Amino acid sequence: MPTDQADQAELTIDQVLKRDIPWETYMTTKLITGTGLQLLRRYDKKAESYRAQLLDDDGPAYVRVFVSILRDIFKEETVEYVLALVDQMLTANPKRARLFHDKSLAEEDTYEPFLSARPKVQDASPVNGKASVSKTKLTNIDDVLNGLVEWLCAQGNFGSQMVDLGLPQVVQNLKAQAWSDEDLLEALNQLEGGLKDNIKKLNSFEKYKQEVLSRHLDWSPIHKDPNFWRENVTNFEENNFEILRVLLTLLDQSPDPRTQAVACFDLSQFIQYHPAGRVIVTDLKAKERVMKLLNHENAEVTKNALLCIQRLFLGAKYASFLQV
């Protein structure tokens, strides 16, 4: 293979981003809007620190432009360029994947343009001795999709939306297209397995979260399930420990003894399973609230309040020895 063809086949992200894309021409032909052109002029070829500030200020607007270009423009060099911009954006800060799920993009199918690019990419095999950059583009698309899915898996409040968005079906479709690419198929199988595991975990936490937010607790199996607590205890950190704060509120305000008893028990479980559970619960001023329930007229409440206090004083090292 000639040297220039080999270089083309192994284009890096940096090499792709050295291209000059005729954004003004695309606006003239109405493939991008005037607003899109303005955003691209502000963003393209700028320093990382400047781009970071633009994304912090108006990230969803830039995602909208990137997605619209991938949807409406089919020139390979331009598609590769925008994929490289997205890859660069997510590599610098993976948390930016959340921009694809901003409320302002609720009516946008942010996945479809990436998926539509894949069949064209796989068909881009060498023809008449000319090398293809399909591997580079495939890698970019996979990186973007993997980044989005990994971020979703880390967000407890997105468990059910992962199903609503059809991500399991997306992976199935990609597997059907990738049957001749062993490496890609293996990666998709791993992604599918991880997706199933995370959906299971997150759905269980969402059910628990819904119960807590309903402010009415009962002894459903999830409260005493060690696997649930081991797998989901870090999800309690969401939104500045929102669920823990609700549990503490229930100790003071719930008129239902069963709810108070379960809330005490769940606090004790958090103390046992979270590495910093004892410190976190102490910082949230839980001790005073729980101790008030030690004299509660309901025996179930006092029993679980005592368990919580014992675990709070003993810490996780000895808490597992206490009877539940």
Coordinates of C-alpha atoms in Angstrom, one line a residue:
M1 CA 0.0 0.0 0.0
P2 CA 1.4 3.4 -0.9
T3 CA 2.5 5.6 2.0
D4 CA -0.2 8.3 1.3
Q5 CA -2.9 5.6 1.4
A6 CA -1.6 4.1 4.6
D7 CA -1.5 7.6 6.2
Q8 CA -5.1 8.2 5.1
A9 CA -6.2 4.8 6.5
E10 CA -4.7 5.7 9.9
L11 CA -5.9 9.3 10.4
T12 CA -5.9 10.4 13.9
I13 CA -8.4 12.8 15.6
D14 CA -5.9 15.6 15.4
Q15 CA -5.3 15.0 11.7
V16 CA -9.0 15.1 11.0
L17 CA -9.5 18.3 13.0
K18 CA -6.8 20.0 10.8
R19 CA -9.3 20.1 7.9
D20 CA -11.0 23.3 6.9
I21 CA -14.7 22.7 6.6
P22 CA -16.7 25.1 4.4
W23 CA -19.4 26.0 6.9
E24 CA -20.4 29.1 5.0
T25 CA -21.1 27.0 1.9
Y26 CA -23.3 24.7 4.0
M27 CA -25.3 27.7 5.2
T28 CA -25.7 29.1 1.7
T29 CA -27.1 25.7 0.6
K30 CA -29.4 25.7 3.7
L31 CA -27.8 22.6 5.2
I32 CA -27.0 24.5 8.4
T33 CA -28.8 27.6 9.8
G34 CA -27.4 31.0 10.4
T35 CA -27.4 30.3 14.1
G36 CA -25.6 27.1 13.5
L37 CA -23.0 28.9 11.4
Q38 CA -22.5 31.5 14.2
L39 CA -22.0 28.8 16.8
L40 CA -19.5 26.9 14.6
R41 CA -17.5 30.0 14.0
R42 CA -17.3 30.6 17.7
Y43 CA -16.3 27.0 18.5
D44 CA -14.3 25.6 15.6
K45 CA -10.5 25.8 15.8
K46 CA -10.6 27.5 19.2
A47 CA -8.5 26.7 22.2
E48 CA -9.7 24.0 24.6
S49 CA -10.2 26.4 27.4
Y50 CA -12.4 28.6 25.2
R51 CA -14.4 25.7 23.9
A52 CA -14.9 24.5 27.4
Q53 CA -16.4 27.8 28.4
L54 CA -18.7 27.8 25.4
L55 CA -19.9 24.3 26.4
D56 CA -20.4 25.3 30.0
D57 CA -22.5 28.4 28.9
D58 CA -24.5 26.9 26.1
G59 CA -23.6 23.2 25.6
P60 CA -27.0 21.9 24.4
A61 CA -26.9 24.4 21.5
Y62 CA -23.6 23.1 20.3
V63 CA -24.8 19.5 20.6
R64 CA -27.9 20.4 18.6
V65 CA -25.7 21.8 15.8
F66 CA -23.4 18.7 15.8
V67 CA -26.4 16.4 15.6
S68 CA -28.1 18.3 12.9
I69 CA -24.9 18.2 10.8
L70 CA -24.6 14.5 11.2
R71 CA -28.3 14.1 10.2
D72 CA -28.3 16.5 7.2
I73 CA -24.8 16.4 5.7
F74 CA -23.4 13.2 4.1
K75 CA -20.0 14.3 2.9
E76 CA -17.6 11.9 4.5
E77 CA -14.9 14.4 5.4
T78 CA -17.5 16.6 7.2
V79 CA -19.1 13.7 9.1
E80 CA -15.6 12.6 10.3
Y81 CA -14.8 16.1 11.3
V82 CA -18.0 16.5 13.4
L83 CA -17.5 13.1 15.0
A84 CA -13.9 14.1 15.9
L85 CA -15.3 17.3 17.5
V86 CA -17.7 15.2 19.6
D87 CA -15.0 12.8 20.5
Q88 CA -12.7 15.6 21.5
M89 CA -15.5 17.2 23.6
L90 CA -16.2 13.9 25.5
T91 CA -12.6 13.0 25.9
A92 CA -11.9 16.3 27.6
N93 CA -14.8 15.8 29.9
P94 CA -16.9 12.6 29.8
K95 CA -19.6 14.3 31.9
R96 CA -20.5 16.4 28.9
A97 CA -22.4 13.3 27.6
R98 CA -25.3 14.7 29.7
L99 CA -25.6 17.5 27.2
F100 CA -27.1 15.1 24.8
H101 CA -30.0 14.6 27.3
D102 CA -30.7 18.2 28.0
K103 CA -34.4 19.1 28.3
S104 CA -34.1 21.5 25.3
L105 CA -33.2 18.5 23.2
A106 CA -36.2 16.4 24.3
E107 CA -37.7 16.3 20.8
E108 CA -34.3 15.5 19.1
D109 CA -33.2 12.0 18.4
T110 CA -29.6 12.4 19.4
Y111 CA -28.7 8.8 18.7
E112 CA -30.1 8.4 15.2
P113 CA -27.5 10.4 13.3
F114 CA -24.7 8.3 14.9
L115 CA -26.4 5.1 14.1
S116 CA -27.2 6.1 10.6
A117 CA -23.6 6.8 9.9
R118 CA -22.6 3.2 10.8
P119 CA -23.9 1.3 7.7
K120 CA -22.3 3.9 5.4
V121 CA -19.1 3.5 7.3
Q122 CA -19.1 -0.3 7.1
D123 CA -19.7 -0.2 3.4
A124 CA -16.6 2.1 3.0
S125 CA -14.2 -0.7 2.3
P126 CA -11.2 -0.1 0.0
V127 CA -12.4 0.2 -3.6
N128 CA -10.0 0.3 -6.7
G129 CA -7.0 0.3 -4.4
K130 CA -8.1 3.4 -2.5
A131 CA -7.8 3.2 1.3
S132 CA -10.7 3.8 3.5
V133 CA -10.8 5.7 6.8
S134 CA -13.8 3.6 8.0
K135 CA -12.0 2.3 11.0
T136 CA -11.3 5.8 12.2
K137 CA -14.9 6.8 11.8
L138 CA -16.2 3.5 13.3
T139 CA -14.0 4.1 16.4
N140 CA -15.3 7.7 16.7
I141 CA -18.9 6.6 16.6
D142 CA -18.4 3.7 19.0
D143 CA -16.6 6.0 21.4
V144 CA -19.5 8.5 21.4
L145 CA -22.1 5.8 21.9
N146 CA -20.1 4.1 24.6
G147 CA -19.5 7.4 26.3
L148 CA -23.3 8.2 26.3
V149 CA -24.2 4.8 27.6
E150 CA -21.5 4.7 30.3
W151 CA -22.8 8.1 31.5
L152 CA -26.4 6.9 31.5
C153 CA -25.3 3.9 33.6
A154 CA -23.8 6.2 36.2
Q155 CA -27.0 8.2 36.6
G156 CA -29.5 6.5 38.9
N157 CA -32.4 8.7 37.8
F158 CA -32.0 7.5 34.2
G159 CA -32.6 3.8 34.8
S160 CA -36.0 3.6 33.3
Q161 CA -35.2 6.1 30.5
M162 CA -32.5 3.7 29.3
V163 CA -35.3 1.4 28.3
D164 CA -37.5 4.2 27.0
L165 CA -34.6 5.4 24.8
G166 CA -34.4 1.9 23.3
L167 CA -30.7 1.5 24.1
P168 CA -30.9 -2.3 24.4
Q169 CA -32.5 -2.4 21.0
V170 CA -29.8 0.0 19.7
V171 CA -27.1 -2.5 20.8
Q172 CA -29.0 -5.4 19.2
N173 CA -29.2 -3.5 15.9
L174 CA -25.5 -2.7 16.0
K175 CA -24.7 -6.3 16.6
A176 CA -26.7 -7.3 13.5
Q177 CA -24.7 -4.8 11.4
A178 CA -21.3 -5.8 12.9
W179 CA -21.5 -9.6 12.4
S180 CA -18.4 -9.6 10.2
D181 CA -16.2 -7.5 12.5
E182 CA -15.1 -9.7 15.4
D183 CA -13.6 -7.0 17.5
L184 CA -16.6 -4.7 17.2
L185 CA -19.0 -7.6 17.9
E186 CA -17.0 -8.5 21.0
A187 CA -17.2 -4.9 22.2
L188 CA -20.9 -4.8 21.6
N189 CA -21.4 -8.0 23.5
Q190 CA -19.6 -6.5 26.5
L191 CA -21.6 -3.3 26.2
E192 CA -24.9 -5.3 26.1
G193 CA -23.9 -7.3 29.2
G194 CA -23.0 -4.2 31.1
L195 CA -26.1 -2.4 29.9
K196 CA -28.3 -5.2 31.2
D197 CA -26.5 -5.3 34.5
N198 CA -26.8 -1.6 35.0
I199 CA -30.5 -1.5 34.0
K200 CA -31.2 -4.1 36.6
K201 CA -29.3 -2.3 39.3
L202 CA -30.7 1.1 38.4
N203 CA -34.2 0.0 38.1
S204 CA -34.0 -1.5 41.6
F205 CA -32.7 1.7 43.0
E206 CA -35.4 3.7 41.2
K207 CA -38.1 1.5 42.7
Y208 CA -36.5 2.2 46.1
K209 CA -36.3 5.9 45.4
Q210 CA -39.9 6.1 44.3
E211 CA -40.9 4.4 47.6
V212 CA -38.9 6.9 49.7
L213 CA -40.2 9.9 47.8
S214 CA -43.7 8.6 48.3
R215 CA -43.0 9.1 52.0
H216 CA -44.6 5.8 52.9
L217 CA -42.2 2.9 53.6
D218 CA -42.9 -0.8 54.3
W219 CA -40.9 -3.9 54.7
S220 CA -40.5 -4.8 51.1
P221 CA -37.6 -7.3 50.4
I222 CA -35.3 -4.6 49.0
H223 CA -34.7 -3.0 52.4
K224 CA -33.0 -6.2 53.8
D225 CA -31.4 -7.3 50.5
P226 CA -27.5 -7.2 51.0
N227 CA -27.0 -7.2 47.2
F228 CA -29.2 -4.1 46.8
W229 CA -27.2 -2.1 49.3
R230 CA -23.8 -3.3 48.1
E231 CA -24.7 -2.4 44.5
N232 CA -26.6 0.8 45.0
V233 CA -25.2 2.5 48.1
T234 CA -23.2 5.0 46.1
N235 CA -26.5 6.0 44.4
F236 CA -27.5 7.6 47.6
E237 CA -25.0 10.3 46.9
E238 CA -27.1 11.7 44.1
N239 CA -28.4 15.3 44.4
N240 CA -26.5 16.0 47.5
F241 CA -27.8 12.9 49.3
E242 CA -31.4 13.7 48.5
I243 CA -32.8 10.3 49.5
L244 CA -30.9 10.3 52.9
R245 CA -32.3 13.7 53.6
V246 CA -35.8 12.5 52.9
L247 CA -35.3 9.5 55.2
L248 CA -34.3 11.9 58.0
T249 CA -37.3 14.0 57.3
L250 CA -39.5 11.0 57.7
L251 CA -38.1 10.3 61.2
D252 CA -39.4 13.7 62.3
Q253 CA -42.5 14.2 60.3
S254 CA -44.1 10.8 59.3
P255 CA -47.2 10.0 61.4
D256 CA -46.7 6.3 60.4
P257 CA -44.6 4.2 62.9
R258 CA -43.9 1.6 60.2
T259 CA -42.4 4.3 58.0
Q260 CA -40.3 5.6 60.8
A261 CA -39.1 2.1 61.7
V262 CA -38.1 1.3 58.1
A263 CA -36.4 4.7 57.7
C264 CA -34.3 4.0 60.8
F265 CA -33.4 0.6 59.4
D266 CA -32.4 2.0 56.0
L267 CA -30.2 4.6 57.7
S268 CA -28.4 1.8 59.6
Q269 CA -28.0 -0.1 56.3
F270 CA -26.4 3.0 54.7
I271 CA -24.0 3.3 57.6
Q272 CA -23.0 -0.4 57.2
Y273 CA -22.5 -0.5 53.5
H274 CA -21.2 3.0 52.6
P275 CA -17.5 3.4 53.2
A276 CA -18.1 6.8 54.7
G277 CA -21.6 6.1 55.9
R278 CA -21.0 6.9 59.5
V279 CA -19.4 10.3 58.8
I280 CA -22.1 11.2 56.2
V281 CA -25.0 10.4 58.5
T282 CA -23.3 12.2 61.4
D283 CA -22.8 15.3 59.3
L284 CA -26.5 15.3 58.4
K285 CA -27.4 15.5 62.1
A286 CA -29.1 12.1 62.1
K287 CA -28.0 11.1 65.6
E288 CA -30.2 13.5 67.4
R289 CA -33.3 12.6 65.3
V290 CA -32.8 8.9 65.7
M291 CA -32.2 9.1 69.5
K292 CA -35.6 10.9 70.0
L293 CA -37.2 7.7 68.7
L294 CA -35.6 5.5 71.3
N295 CA -38.5 6.4 73.6
H296 CA -41.2 5.9 70.9
E297 CA -44.3 4.1 72.0
N298 CA -44.0 1.7 69.1
A299 CA -41.7 -1.2 69.8
E300 CA -40.8 -1.6 66.1
V301 CA -39.6 2.0 65.9
T302 CA -37.5 1.7 69.1
K303 CA -35.9 -1.5 67.9
N304 CA -34.7 -0.1 64.6
A305 CA -33.8 3.3 66.1
L306 CA -31.5 1.4 68.6
L307 CA -30.0 -0.6 65.7
C308 CA -29.3 2.6 63.8
I309 CA -27.7 4.2 66.9
Q310 CA -25.5 1.1 67.5
R311 CA -24.3 1.1 64.0
L312 CA -23.7 4.8 64.1
F313 CA -21.5 4.5 67.2
L314 CA -19.8 1.3 66.2
G315 CA -19.2 2.1 62.5
A316 CA -19.1 -0.2 59.6
K317 CA -16.3 -2.4 61.0
Y318 CA -18.4 -3.9 63.7
A319 CA -21.9 -3.1 62.4
S320 CA -22.2 -6.3 60.5
F321 CA -22.2 -8.3 63.7
L322 CA -25.4 -6.7 64.9
Q323 CA -28.6 -8.6 64.6
V324 CA -31.1 -7.4 62.1

